Tab-separated table of N, CA and C in Angstrom:
chain	number	residue	atom	x	y	z
A	1	MET	N	-1.149	-2.738	-0.804
A	1	MET	CA	-0.353	-3.681	0.011
A	1	MET	C	-0.368	-2.982	1.633
A	2	ALA	N	-1.020	-1.647	1.234
A	2	ALA	CA	-1.256	-1.278	2.396
A	2	ALA	C	-1.902	-2.634	3.627
A	3	LEU	N	-1.583	-2.297	2.504
A	3	LEU	CA	-2.582	-3.721	2.485
A	3	LEU	C	-2.033	-4.871	3.260
A	4	LEU	N	-1.736	-4.806	3.169
A	4	LEU	CA	-1.422	-5.879	3.253
A	4	LEU	C	-1.039	-6.735	4.181
A	5	PHE	N	0.187	-6.164	5.354
A	5	PHE	CA	0.571	-6.417	6.087
A	5	PHE	C	-0.550	-7.270	7.485
A	6	PHE	N	-1.312	-6.724	7.478
A	6	PHE	CA	-2.077	-6.769	8.535
A	6	PHE	C	-3.119	-8.373	8.350
A	7	GLY	N	-3.301	-8.189	6.927
A	7	GLY	CA	-3.996	-9.196	5.990
A	7	GLY	C	-3.123	-10.365	6.179
A	8	ASN	N	-2.112	-9.916	5.774
A	8	ASN	CA	-0.867	-10.999	5.370
A	8	ASN	C	-0.363	-11.724	6.594
A	9	VAL	N	-0.262	-11.174	7.503
A	9	VAL	CA	-0.189	-12.194	8.874
A	9	VAL	C	-0.688	-12.754	9.158
A	10	THR	N	-2.249	-12.575	9.501
A	10	THR	CA	-3.390	-13.061	9.847
A	10	THR	C	-3.557	-14.340	8.974
A	11	LEU	N	-3.286	-14.023	7.136
A	11	LEU	CA	-3.787	-15.192	6.894
A	11	LEU	C	-2.975	-15.485	5.471
A	12	ALA	N	-1.337	-15.502	6.320
A	12	ALA	CA	-0.503	-15.871	5.247
A	12	ALA	C	-0.635	-17.227	5.219
A	13	GLN	N	-1.157	-17.979	5.892
A	13	GLN	CA	-0.504	-19.402	5.789
A	13	GLN	C	-1.998	-20.331	4.660
A	14	THR	N	-2.891	-19.729	4.210
A	14	THR	CA	-3.844	-20.079	3.588
A	14	THR	C	-3.886	-19.103	2.160
A	15	ALA	N	-2.990	-18.460	2.232
A	15	ALA	CA	-3.543	-17.687	0.649
A	15	ALA	C	-1.735	-17.950	-0.295
A	16	LYS	N	-2.085	-18.324	-1.473
A	16	LYS	CA	-0.735	-17.979	-2.459
A	16	LYS	C	-1.158	-16.521	-2.924
A	17	THR	N	0.012	-16.291	-3.144
A	17	THR	CA	-0.047	-14.986	-3.852
A	17	THR	C	0.412	-15.332	-5.630
A	18	LYS	N	0.126	-14.525	-6.338
A	18	LYS	CA	-0.111	-14.559	-7.855
A	18	LYS	C	1.471	-14.707	-8.413
A	19	SER	N	2.001	-15.188	-9.374
A	19	SER	CA	3.028	-15.481	-9.909
A	19	SER	C	3.586	-14.077	-10.618
A	20	ALA	N	4.530	-14.243	-10.707
A	20	ALA	CA	5.197	-12.907	-11.507
A	20	ALA	C	4.793	-12.438	-13.130
A	21	LYS	N	4.154	-13.803	-13.472
A	21	LYS	CA	3.938	-14.313	-14.926
A	21	LYS	C	2.222	-13.090	-15.270
A	22	GLU	N	1.652	-13.046	-13.581
A	22	GLU	CA	0.046	-12.573	-13.703
A	22	GLU	C	-0.235	-11.089	-13.320
A	23	TYR	N	1.113	-10.885	-12.640
A	23	TYR	CA	0.963	-9.111	-13.180
A	23	TYR	C	1.592	-8.405	-14.601
A	24	ARG	N	0.850	-7.521	-14.771
A	24	ARG	CA	1.132	-6.503	-15.483
A	24	ARG	C	1.737	-5.075	-15.058
A	25	ALA	N	1.983	-4.134	-16.109
A	25	ALA	CA	2.857	-3.484	-15.758
A	25	ALA	C	1.940	-2.303	-14.313
A	26	PHE	N	2.039	-1.423	-13.521
A	26	PHE	CA	1.679	-0.892	-12.892
A	26	PHE	C	0.970	0.579	-13.678
A	27	PRO	N	-0.080	1.176	-13.863
A	27	PRO	CA	-1.022	1.331	-14.384
A	27	PRO	C	-1.168	2.656	-14.761
A	28	LYS	N	0.240	3.736	-13.976
A	28	LYS	CA	-0.130	4.834	-14.001
A	28	LYS	C	1.649	5.363	-13.295
A	29	GLY	N	1.948	6.149	-13.810
A	29	GLY	CA	3.308	7.110	-13.584
A	29	GLY	C	4.570	6.561	-13.665
A	30	SER	N	5.529	6.801	-12.959
A	30	SER	CA	6.494	5.916	-12.759
A	30	SER	C	7.183	4.863	-12.545
A	31	GLY	N	5.899	4.563	-11.753
A	31	GLY	CA	6.374	3.030	-11.099
A	31	GLY	C	6.067	1.568	-11.885
A	32	SER	N	5.907	2.429	-13.251
A	32	SER	CA	5.391	0.636	-13.883
A	32	SER	C	6.920	0.232	-14.256
A	33	ASP	N	7.932	0.773	-13.804
A	33	ASP	CA	9.648	0.406	-14.016
A	33	ASP	C	10.094	-0.709	-12.824
A	34	ILE	N	8.891	-0.129	-11.791
A	34	ILE	CA	9.196	-0.990	-10.707
A	34	ILE	C	7.917	-1.966	-9.996
A	35	ALA	N	7.158	-2.003	-10.231
A	35	ALA	CA	6.388	-2.734	-9.659
A	35	ALA	C	5.174	-3.047	-11.357
A	36	GLY	N	4.574	-4.425	-10.263
A	36	GLY	CA	3.840	-4.958	-10.906
A	36	GLY	C	2.336	-4.908	-10.088
A	37	PHE	N	1.074	-5.130	-11.185
A	37	PHE	CA	-0.515	-4.909	-10.361
A	37	PHE	C	-1.004	-5.264	-11.252
A	38	ASP	N	-2.020	-6.026	-10.294
A	38	ASP	CA	-3.444	-7.312	-10.995
A	38	ASP	C	-4.069	-6.133	-10.248
A	39	LEU	N	-5.751	-6.200	-10.801
A	39	LEU	CA	-6.725	-5.143	-10.157
A	39	LEU	C	-7.454	-6.242	-9.445
A	40	PRO	N	-8.053	-6.065	-8.110
A	40	PRO	CA	-8.582	-7.601	-7.286
A	40	PRO	C	-10.135	-7.837	-7.961
A	41	GLU	N	-10.360	-8.544	-7.418
A	41	GLU	CA	-11.443	-8.936	-8.016
A	41	GLU	C	-12.431	-7.975	-7.173
A	42	GLY	N	-13.684	-7.558	-7.465
A	42	GLY	CA	-14.596	-6.617	-6.547
A	42	GLY	C	-14.060	-4.671	-6.787
A	43	PHE	N	-13.091	-4.697	-7.053
A	43	PHE	CA	-12.377	-3.307	-7.269
A	43	PHE	C	-13.003	-2.736	-8.384
A	44	LYS	N	-13.047	-1.507	-8.447
A	44	LYS	CA	-12.680	-0.725	-9.746
A	44	LYS	C	-11.493	0.736	-9.501
A	45	GLU	N	-11.020	1.209	-10.078
A	45	GLU	CA	-10.186	2.126	-10.353
A	45	GLU	C	-10.543	3.517	-10.258
A	46	VAL	N	-9.953	4.406	-9.293
A	46	VAL	CA	-10.935	5.777	-8.839
A	46	VAL	C	-10.009	6.847	-9.632
A	47	THR	N	-10.463	7.859	-10.112
A	47	THR	CA	-10.378	8.455	-10.743
A	47	THR	C	-9.486	10.097	-10.114
A	48	LYS	N	-8.027	10.177	-10.323
A	48	LYS	CA	-7.118	10.691	-9.606
A	48	LYS	C	-7.086	12.141	-9.890
A	49	THR	N	-7.261	12.685	-8.380
A	49	THR	CA	-7.583	14.036	-8.213
A	49	THR	C	-6.594	14.843	-8.707
A	50	ASP	N	-6.117	15.915	-8.961
A	50	ASP	CA	-5.407	16.792	-9.239
A	50	ASP	C	-4.223	17.373	-8.447
A	51	ASP	N	-4.774	17.089	-6.939
A	51	ASP	CA	-3.701	16.765	-6.115
A	51	ASP	C	-2.173	16.551	-6.244
A	52	ASN	N	-1.885	15.215	-6.853
A	52	ASN	CA	-0.714	14.741	-6.977
A	52	ASN	C	-0.295	13.589	-5.424
A	53	LYS	N	-1.107	13.215	-5.342
A	53	LYS	CA	-0.503	12.936	-3.624
A	53	LYS	C	-0.611	11.056	-3.499
A	54	TYR	N	-0.739	10.780	-5.101
A	54	TYR	CA	-0.691	9.337	-5.008
A	54	TYR	C	-1.181	8.959	-6.525
A	55	ASP	N	-0.186	7.851	-7.168
A	55	ASP	CA	-0.265	7.482	-8.658
A	55	ASP	C	-1.355	7.379	-9.037
A	56	TYR	N	-2.091	6.214	-7.996
A	56	TYR	CA	-3.289	5.573	-8.735
A	56	TYR	C	-4.071	5.102	-7.101
A	57	ALA	N	-5.401	4.969	-7.357
A	57	ALA	CA	-6.161	4.210	-6.602
A	57	ALA	C	-7.291	3.472	-6.862
A	58	ILE	N	-7.862	2.367	-6.152
A	58	ILE	CA	-9.261	1.881	-6.611
A	58	ILE	C	-9.948	1.402	-5.059
A	59	ALA	N	-11.212	0.960	-5.143
A	59	ALA	CA	-12.055	0.741	-4.097
A	59	ALA	C	-13.104	0.160	-4.489
A	60	ILE	N	-13.901	-0.254	-3.529
A	60	ILE	CA	-14.805	-1.246	-4.124
A	60	ILE	C	-15.672	-0.569	-3.849
A	61	PRO	N	-16.417	-0.550	-4.954
A	61	PRO	CA	-17.655	0.452	-5.352
A	61	PRO	C	-19.093	0.024	-4.592
A	62	GLU	N	-19.412	-0.775	-4.005
A	62	GLU	CA	-20.639	-0.663	-2.955
A	62	GLU	C	-20.226	-0.481	-1.397
A	63	GLY	N	-18.334	-0.198	-1.374
A	63	GLY	CA	-18.168	-0.117	0.412
A	63	GLY	C	-17.696	0.911	0.212
A	64	SER	N	-17.711	1.437	1.564
A	64	SER	CA	-16.232	2.884	1.446
A	64	SER	C	-14.751	2.348	2.487
A	65	PHE	N	-14.232	1.864	1.495
A	65	PHE	CA	-12.946	1.051	1.373
A	65	PHE	C	-11.754	1.372	0.134
A	66	GLU	N	-10.611	1.691	-0.156
A	66	GLU	CA	-10.402	2.377	-0.997
A	66	GLU	C	-8.843	2.419	-0.271
A	67	ILE	N	-7.831	2.260	-1.784
A	67	ILE	CA	-6.728	2.242	-1.341
A	67	ILE	C	-5.847	2.940	-2.526
A	68	ARG	N	-5.246	3.589	-1.582
A	68	ARG	CA	-4.079	4.552	-2.323
A	68	ARG	C	-2.686	4.509	-2.601
A	69	PHE	N	-2.096	4.270	-4.041
A	69	PHE	CA	-0.661	3.745	-4.192
A	69	PHE	C	0.315	5.088	-4.361
A	70	LYS	N	1.505	5.234	-4.071
A	70	LYS	CA	2.235	5.989	-4.726
A	70	LYS	C	3.782	5.220	-4.936
A	71	ILE	N	4.165	5.153	-5.409
A	71	ILE	CA	5.496	4.584	-6.384
A	71	ILE	C	6.731	5.852	-6.252
A	72	ASN	N	7.498	5.529	-5.522
A	72	ASN	CA	8.727	6.087	-6.033
A	72	ASN	C	10.283	5.040	-5.919
A	73	PRO	N	10.547	5.640	-7.666
A	73	PRO	CA	11.402	4.779	-7.876
A	73	PRO	C	12.996	5.060	-6.992
A	74	HIS	N	13.590	4.393	-7.298
A	74	HIS	CA	14.683	5.306	-6.721
A	74	HIS	C	15.672	6.072	-7.392
A	75	THR	N	16.357	6.886	-6.756
A	75	THR	CA	16.715	7.791	-7.500
A	75	THR	C	18.773	7.337	-7.134
A	76	GLU	N	19.782	7.924	-8.150
A	76	GLU	CA	20.974	7.723	-7.747
A	76	GLU	C	21.325	8.576	-6.453
A	77	GLY	N	22.156	7.782	-5.448
A	77	GLY	CA	22.622	8.917	-4.251
A	77	GLY	C	21.183	9.204	-2.920
A	78	THR	N	20.916	8.247	-3.038
A	78	THR	CA	19.505	7.897	-2.142
A	78	THR	C	19.820	6.468	-1.330
A	79	SER	N	19.244	6.840	-0.404
A	79	SER	CA	19.834	5.744	0.626
A	79	SER	C	18.067	4.744	0.545
A	80	ASP	N	18.831	3.325	0.514
A	80	ASP	CA	17.696	2.726	0.528
A	80	ASP	C	16.712	2.446	1.876
A	81	SER	N	17.237	3.349	2.555
A	81	SER	CA	16.415	3.369	3.920
A	81	SER	C	15.607	4.789	3.858
A	82	LEU	N	15.764	5.473	2.671
A	82	LEU	CA	14.621	6.080	2.930
A	82	LEU	C	13.253	6.252	3.306
A	83	TYR	N	12.534	4.694	3.109
A	83	TYR	CA	11.493	4.457	2.759
A	83	TYR	C	11.029	4.623	4.577
A	84	ILE	N	11.343	4.337	5.420
A	84	ILE	CA	11.336	5.161	6.286
A	84	ILE	C	11.140	6.485	6.962
A	85	GLU	N	11.634	7.510	6.168
A	85	GLU	CA	11.538	8.429	6.991
A	85	GLU	C	9.992	9.326	6.177
A	86	ARG	N	10.121	8.502	4.392
A	86	ARG	CA	8.859	8.799	3.638
A	86	ARG	C	7.767	8.108	4.032
A	87	GLY	N	7.660	7.168	5.106
A	87	GLY	CA	6.755	6.711	5.313
A	87	GLY	C	5.934	7.285	6.699
A	88	LYS	N	7.075	7.695	7.754
A	88	LYS	CA	6.475	8.457	8.887
A	88	LYS	C	6.009	10.439	8.208
A	89	THR	N	6.252	10.587	6.998
A	89	THR	CA	6.135	11.619	6.738
A	89	THR	C	5.282	11.480	6.551
A	90	LEU	N	4.486	10.335	5.674
A	90	LEU	CA	2.487	10.686	5.390
A	90	LEU	C	2.203	9.909	6.130
A	91	ALA	N	2.342	9.448	7.207
A	91	ALA	CA	1.373	8.841	8.307
A	91	ALA	C	1.187	9.708	9.030
A	92	LYS	N	2.696	11.014	9.473
A	92	LYS	CA	2.386	12.113	10.269
A	92	LYS	C	0.738	12.987	9.358
A	93	GLU	N	1.428	13.192	8.284
A	93	GLU	CA	0.203	13.763	7.334
A	93	GLU	C	-0.772	13.483	7.652
A	94	LEU	N	-1.417	12.071	7.377
A	94	LEU	CA	-2.125	11.545	7.519
A	94	LEU	C	-3.361	11.572	8.675
A	95	ALA	N	-1.953	11.338	9.617
A	95	ALA	CA	-2.631	11.343	10.776
A	95	ALA	C	-3.158	12.665	11.552
A	96	GLY	N	-2.660	13.588	10.652
A	96	GLY	CA	-2.665	14.994	11.470
A	96	GLY	C	-2.134	14.671	13.678
A	97	ASP	N	-2.930	15.361	14.031
A	97	ASP	CA	-2.558	14.960	15.914
A	97	ASP	C	-2.458	14.106	16.239
A	98	ASN	N	-3.514	13.182	15.248
A	98	ASN	CA	-3.578	11.471	16.171
A	98	ASN	C	-2.497	10.681	16.594
A	99	MET	N	-1.965	9.457	17.173
A	99	MET	CA	-1.310	9.501	17.223
A	99	MET	C	-1.362	8.065	16.372
A	100	PHE	N	-0.121	7.526	16.233
A	100	PHE	CA	-0.102	6.135	15.028
A	100	PHE	C	0.694	5.438	15.470
A	101	TYR	N	0.056	3.561	14.619
A	101	TYR	CA	1.365	2.783	15.399
A	101	TYR	C	1.963	2.564	14.224
A	102	ILE	N	2.822	2.059	14.669
A	102	ILE	CA	4.505	1.334	13.909
A	102	ILE	C	4.870	0.152	13.892
A	103	LYS	N	4.933	-0.726	12.859
A	103	LYS	CA	5.336	-2.258	12.689
A	103	LYS	C	6.261	-2.354	11.548
A	104	ASP	N	7.277	-3.202	12.246
A	104	ASP	CA	8.260	-4.139	10.774
A	104	ASP	C	7.248	-5.350	10.215
A	105	ILE	N	7.686	-5.174	8.767
A	105	ILE	CA	7.023	-6.142	8.205
A	105	ILE	C	7.978	-7.394	8.710
A	106	PRO	N	7.704	-8.443	8.848
A	106	PRO	CA	8.223	-9.829	8.765
A	106	PRO	C	8.753	-10.032	7.406
A	107	PRO	N	10.473	-10.370	7.375
A	107	PRO	CA	10.347	-10.956	5.905
A	107	PRO	C	10.118	-12.142	5.578
A	108	THR	N	8.775	-12.777	5.832
A	108	THR	CA	8.588	-13.620	5.363
A	108	THR	C	7.295	-13.538	4.436
A	109	SER	N	6.827	-11.650	5.411
A	109	SER	CA	5.475	-11.380	4.437
A	109	SER	C	6.589	-10.494	3.039
A	110	LEU	N	7.462	-10.204	3.430
A	110	LEU	CA	8.008	-8.883	2.565
A	110	LEU	C	8.785	-10.044	0.772
A	111	SER	N	8.859	-11.275	0.975
A	111	SER	CA	9.595	-11.838	0.469
A	111	SER	C	8.083	-12.340	-1.172
A	112	ASP	N	6.912	-12.055	-0.444
A	112	ASP	CA	5.499	-11.667	-1.307
A	112	ASP	C	5.542	-10.878	-2.091
A	113	TYR	N	6.091	-9.874	-1.713
A	113	TYR	CA	6.087	-8.201	-2.074
A	113	TYR	C	7.296	-8.576	-3.427
A	114	ASN	N	8.300	-8.806	-3.260
A	114	ASN	CA	9.831	-8.909	-3.610
A	114	ASN	C	10.128	-7.656	-2.859
A	115	ALA	N	9.910	-7.784	-1.739
A	115	ALA	CA	10.818	-6.251	-1.303
A	115	ALA	C	11.723	-7.085	-0.255
A	116	ASP	N	12.929	-5.704	0.267
A	116	ASP	CA	13.258	-6.273	1.318
A	116	ASP	C	13.627	-5.711	2.924
A	117	ALA	N	12.488	-4.740	2.797
A	117	ALA	CA	12.058	-4.004	3.807
A	117	ALA	C	11.187	-3.389	4.163
A	118	GLY	N	10.345	-2.883	4.927
A	118	GLY	CA	8.406	-2.647	4.881
A	118	GLY	C	8.139	-2.293	6.827
A	119	LYS	N	7.489	-1.186	6.504
A	119	LYS	CA	6.785	-0.558	8.039
A	119	LYS	C	5.899	-0.817	7.461
A	120	VAL	N	4.514	-0.899	8.614
A	120	VAL	CA	3.103	-0.676	8.291
A	120	VAL	C	2.820	0.153	9.468
A	121	TYR	N	1.960	1.199	8.980
A	121	TYR	CA	1.500	2.329	10.175
A	121	TYR	C	-0.151	2.156	10.347
A	122	PHE	N	-1.120	2.182	11.665
A	122	PHE	CA	-2.470	2.008	11.452
A	122	PHE	C	-2.486	3.186	12.744
A	123	MET	N	-3.730	4.175	11.873
A	123	MET	CA	-4.448	5.761	12.132
A	123	MET	C	-5.446	6.244	12.287
A	124	SER	N	-5.799	6.637	13.675
A	124	SER	CA	-7.077	7.093	13.248
A	124	SER	C	-6.975	8.594	12.198
A	125	LEU	N	-8.036	8.855	11.368
A	125	LEU	CA	-7.342	9.853	10.634
A	125	LEU	C	-8.807	11.261	11.132
A	126	PRO	N	-8.082	12.584	11.383
A	126	PRO	CA	-8.735	13.590	11.285
A	126	PRO	C	-10.173	13.739	10.332
A	127	ASP	N	-11.384	14.341	10.549
A	127	ASP	CA	-12.249	14.806	9.575
A	127	ASP	C	-11.505	15.263	8.342
A	128	SER	N	-11.550	15.222	6.846
A	128	SER	CA	-10.494	15.825	5.988
A	128	SER	C	-11.332	15.720	4.688
A	129	PRO	N	-11.527	16.217	3.941
A	129	PRO	CA	-11.725	16.004	2.437
A	129	PRO	C	-10.622	15.330	1.936
A	130	THR	N	-9.440	15.544	2.045
A	130	THR	CA	-8.500	15.165	1.550
A	130	THR	C	-8.233	13.316	1.797
A	131	THR	N	-8.827	12.814	2.483
A	131	THR	CA	-9.001	11.670	2.743
A	131	THR	C	-10.583	11.203	2.151
A	132	ASN	N	-11.224	12.330	1.965
A	132	ASN	CA	-12.702	11.720	1.804
A	132	ASN	C	-13.601	11.580	3.040
A	133	HIS	N	-13.025	11.889	4.273
A	133	HIS	CA	-13.845	11.547	5.511
A	133	HIS	C	-13.820	10.900	6.137
A	134	TYR	N	-13.023	9.865	5.497
A	134	TYR	CA	-12.433	8.119	6.248
A	134	TYR	C	-12.013	8.464	7.315
A	135	LYS	N	-12.379	7.229	8.166
A	135	LYS	CA	-12.175	7.666	9.430
A	135	LYS	C	-10.307	6.825	10.163
A	136	TYR	N	-10.327	5.446	9.489
A	136	TYR	CA	-9.312	5.101	9.286
A	136	TYR	C	-8.351	4.914	8.951
A	137	ALA	N	-7.195	4.383	8.972
A	137	ALA	CA	-5.837	4.916	7.530
A	137	ALA	C	-4.485	2.984	7.905
A	138	LEU	N	-4.845	2.333	7.198
A	138	LEU	CA	-3.637	1.382	7.234
A	138	LEU	C	-2.532	1.777	5.920
A	139	LEU	N	-1.327	1.741	6.258
A	139	LEU	CA	-0.516	2.671	5.299
A	139	LEU	C	0.577	1.980	5.310
A	140	THR	N	0.838	0.877	3.801
A	140	THR	CA	2.065	0.015	4.061
A	140	THR	C	3.314	0.643	3.266
A	141	VAL	N	4.719	0.574	3.706
A	141	VAL	CA	5.671	1.209	3.154
A	141	VAL	C	6.424	-0.002	2.722
A	142	LEU	N	6.886	-0.211	1.492
A	142	LEU	CA	7.353	-1.534	0.956
A	142	LEU	C	9.268	-1.037	-0.109
A	143	GLN	N	10.095	-1.364	0.059
A	143	GLN	CA	11.251	-1.025	-0.150
A	143	GLN	C	12.150	-2.120	-1.055
A	144	LYS	N	12.492	-1.901	-1.582
A	144	LYS	CA	13.391	-2.953	-2.859
A	144	LYS	C	14.668	-2.679	-2.503
A	145	ASN	N	15.829	-2.530	-2.406
A	145	ASN	CA	16.802	-2.000	-2.805
A	145	ASN	C	17.094	-1.890	-3.861
A	146	ARG	N	17.776	-0.459	-4.445
A	146	ARG	CA	17.955	0.120	-5.331
A	146	ARG	C	17.076	0.305	-6.580
A	147	LYS	N	15.946	-0.032	-6.300
A	147	LYS	CA	14.619	-0.200	-7.130
A	147	LYS	C	13.643	1.006	-6.741
A	148	GLY	N	13.144	1.325	-5.383
A	148	GLY	CA	12.589	1.791	-5.082
A	148	GLY	C	11.241	1.875	-3.693
A	149	ILE	N	10.441	2.692	-3.807
A	149	ILE	CA	9.163	2.307	-2.936
A	149	ILE	C	7.925	2.233	-3.437
A	150	ILE	N	7.177	1.172	-2.664
A	150	ILE	CA	5.399	1.149	-2.628
A	150	ILE	C	5.140	1.619	-1.720
A	151	MET	N	4.259	2.790	-1.451
A	151	MET	CA	3.953	3.274	-0.379
A	151	MET	C	1.786	3.149	-0.769
A	152	ALA	N	1.159	2.453	-0.304
A	152	ALA	CA	-0.142	1.814	-0.588
A	152	ALA	C	-0.896	2.227	1.202
A	153	VAL	N	-1.963	3.180	0.998
A	153	VAL	CA	-3.221	3.457	1.779
A	153	VAL	C	-3.859	2.912	1.998
A	154	CYS	N	-4.378	2.279	2.634
A	154	CYS	CA	-6.172	1.152	3.005
A	154	CYS	C	-6.578	2.473	3.645
A	155	ILE	N	-7.687	3.278	3.518
A	155	ILE	CA	-8.781	4.181	4.000
A	155	ILE	C	-10.732	3.321	4.107
A	156	THR	N	-10.706	3.812	5.476
A	156	THR	CA	-12.205	3.421	5.452
A	156	THR	C	-12.726	3.951	6.584
A	157	ASN	N	-13.874	3.278	6.630
A	157	ASN	CA	-14.906	4.159	7.871
A	157	ASN	C	-14.978	3.031	9.154
A	158	ASP	N	-14.146	1.355	9.120
A	158	ASP	CA	-14.788	0.621	9.227
A	158	ASP	C	-12.759	0.009	9.782
A	159	ARG	N	-12.895	-0.283	11.052
A	159	ARG	CA	-11.676	-0.996	11.333
A	159	ARG	C	-11.986	-1.951	12.258
A	160	GLY	N	-12.599	-2.591	11.809
A	160	GLY	CA	-13.372	-4.314	12.441
A	160	GLY	C	-12.999	-5.161	11.497
A	161	PRO	N	-13.483	-6.441	11.294
A	161	PRO	CA	-13.309	-8.366	10.449
A	161	PRO	C	-13.490	-7.279	9.213
A	162	ASP	N	-14.552	-6.800	8.634
A	162	ASP	CA	-14.620	-5.838	7.224
A	162	ASP	C	-13.578	-5.367	6.776
A	163	MET	N	-12.735	-4.296	7.334
A	163	MET	CA	-11.983	-3.731	6.843
A	163	MET	C	-10.416	-4.562	6.427
A	164	PHE	N	-9.871	-5.708	7.621
A	164	PHE	CA	-9.340	-6.846	7.266
A	164	PHE	C	-9.585	-7.871	6.091
A	165	LYS	N	-11.382	-8.056	6.124
A	165	LYS	CA	-11.847	-8.763	4.864
A	165	LYS	C	-11.014	-7.924	3.548
A	166	ASN	N	-11.548	-6.682	3.199
A	166	ASN	CA	-11.008	-6.114	2.604
A	166	ASN	C	-9.626	-5.548	1.487
A	167	ILE	N	-8.563	-5.902	2.934
A	167	ILE	CA	-7.212	-5.480	2.920
A	167	ILE	C	-6.918	-7.238	2.311
A	168	TYR	N	-7.433	-8.476	3.048
A	168	TYR	CA	-7.471	-9.135	2.236
A	168	TYR	C	-7.235	-9.592	1.486
A	169	ARG	N	-8.831	-9.282	0.694
A	169	ARG	CA	-9.034	-9.351	-1.004
A	169	ARG	C	-8.234	-8.845	-2.068
A	170	ALA	N	-7.598	-7.504	-1.387
A	170	ALA	CA	-6.980	-6.706	-2.142
A	170	ALA	C	-4.954	-7.047	-2.099
A	171	LYS	N	-4.789	-7.760	-0.934
A	171	LYS	CA	-3.429	-8.264	-0.950
A	171	LYS	C	-2.259	-8.760	-1.323
A	172	SER	N	-2.424	-9.160	-2.540
A	172	SER	CA	-1.601	-9.677	-2.910
A	172	SER	C	-2.040	-8.679	-4.791
A	173	CYS	N	-2.234	-7.342	-4.520
A	173	CYS	CA	-2.757	-6.951	-6.354
A	173	CYS	C	-1.142	-6.085	-6.942
A	174	ILE	N	0.127	-5.584	-5.477
A	174	ILE	CA	0.836	-5.335	-6.487
A	174	ILE	C	2.123	-5.717	-5.684
A	175	LYS	N	3.042	-6.050	-6.406
A	175	LYS	CA	4.707	-6.091	-5.852
A	175	LYS	C	5.932	-5.196	-6.860
A	176	PHE	N	7.427	-5.728	-6.297
A	176	PHE	CA	8.156	-5.330	-6.725
A	176	PHE	C	7.929	-6.364	-8.110
A	177	LYS	N	8.521	-5.801	-9.142
A	177	LYS	CA	8.765	-6.683	-10.295
A	177	LYS	C	10.434	-7.467	-10.177
A	178	ASP	N	10.132	-8.932	-10.507
A	178	ASP	CA	10.908	-10.047	-10.205
A	178	ASP	C	12.336	-9.081	-11.110
A	179	GLU	N	13.469	-9.412	-10.498
A	179	GLU	CA	15.298	-9.185	-10.986
A	179	GLU	C	15.046	-9.769	-12.586
A	180	GLN	N	15.636	-8.651	-13.524
A	180	GLN	CA	15.849	-9.501	-14.651
A	180	GLN	C	17.532	-9.036	-15.258
């Protein structure tokens, strides 16, 4: 879903998102209570490292494109606007000394993910083993009132059309579960 915003804006009129019935529980960690997940065609699960920086990751086996997910369930006493600070913190951590660009996600796109608010960040990455030496990142941060935060980081070496094709392939793989 970092995903998801740029691909969503570009191709929103032609794509349908999956119905809630097609999503299964998020595969790892505490996010299973708030997020549904559907592994996109052509992606495979990435083995998690011990650094605990993300809950789950997927990648395109033949390409240099990876998506890392972090789910933060809402805790009592925290503001729903915490997603803004969490997004900025992760963007600064990823970008290092590099600048990053921030954009609000429009309500029409938020509804595809059952989200109430969200931001997207685009940045160049410093050369680092933490990001497997990828060059670019697109971070999407989604927030659902009283549910939590979904963060998805798309990392790649290509910021051209292939990056956006890959984002489009995965754009509907995760969303907040429907209210029950």
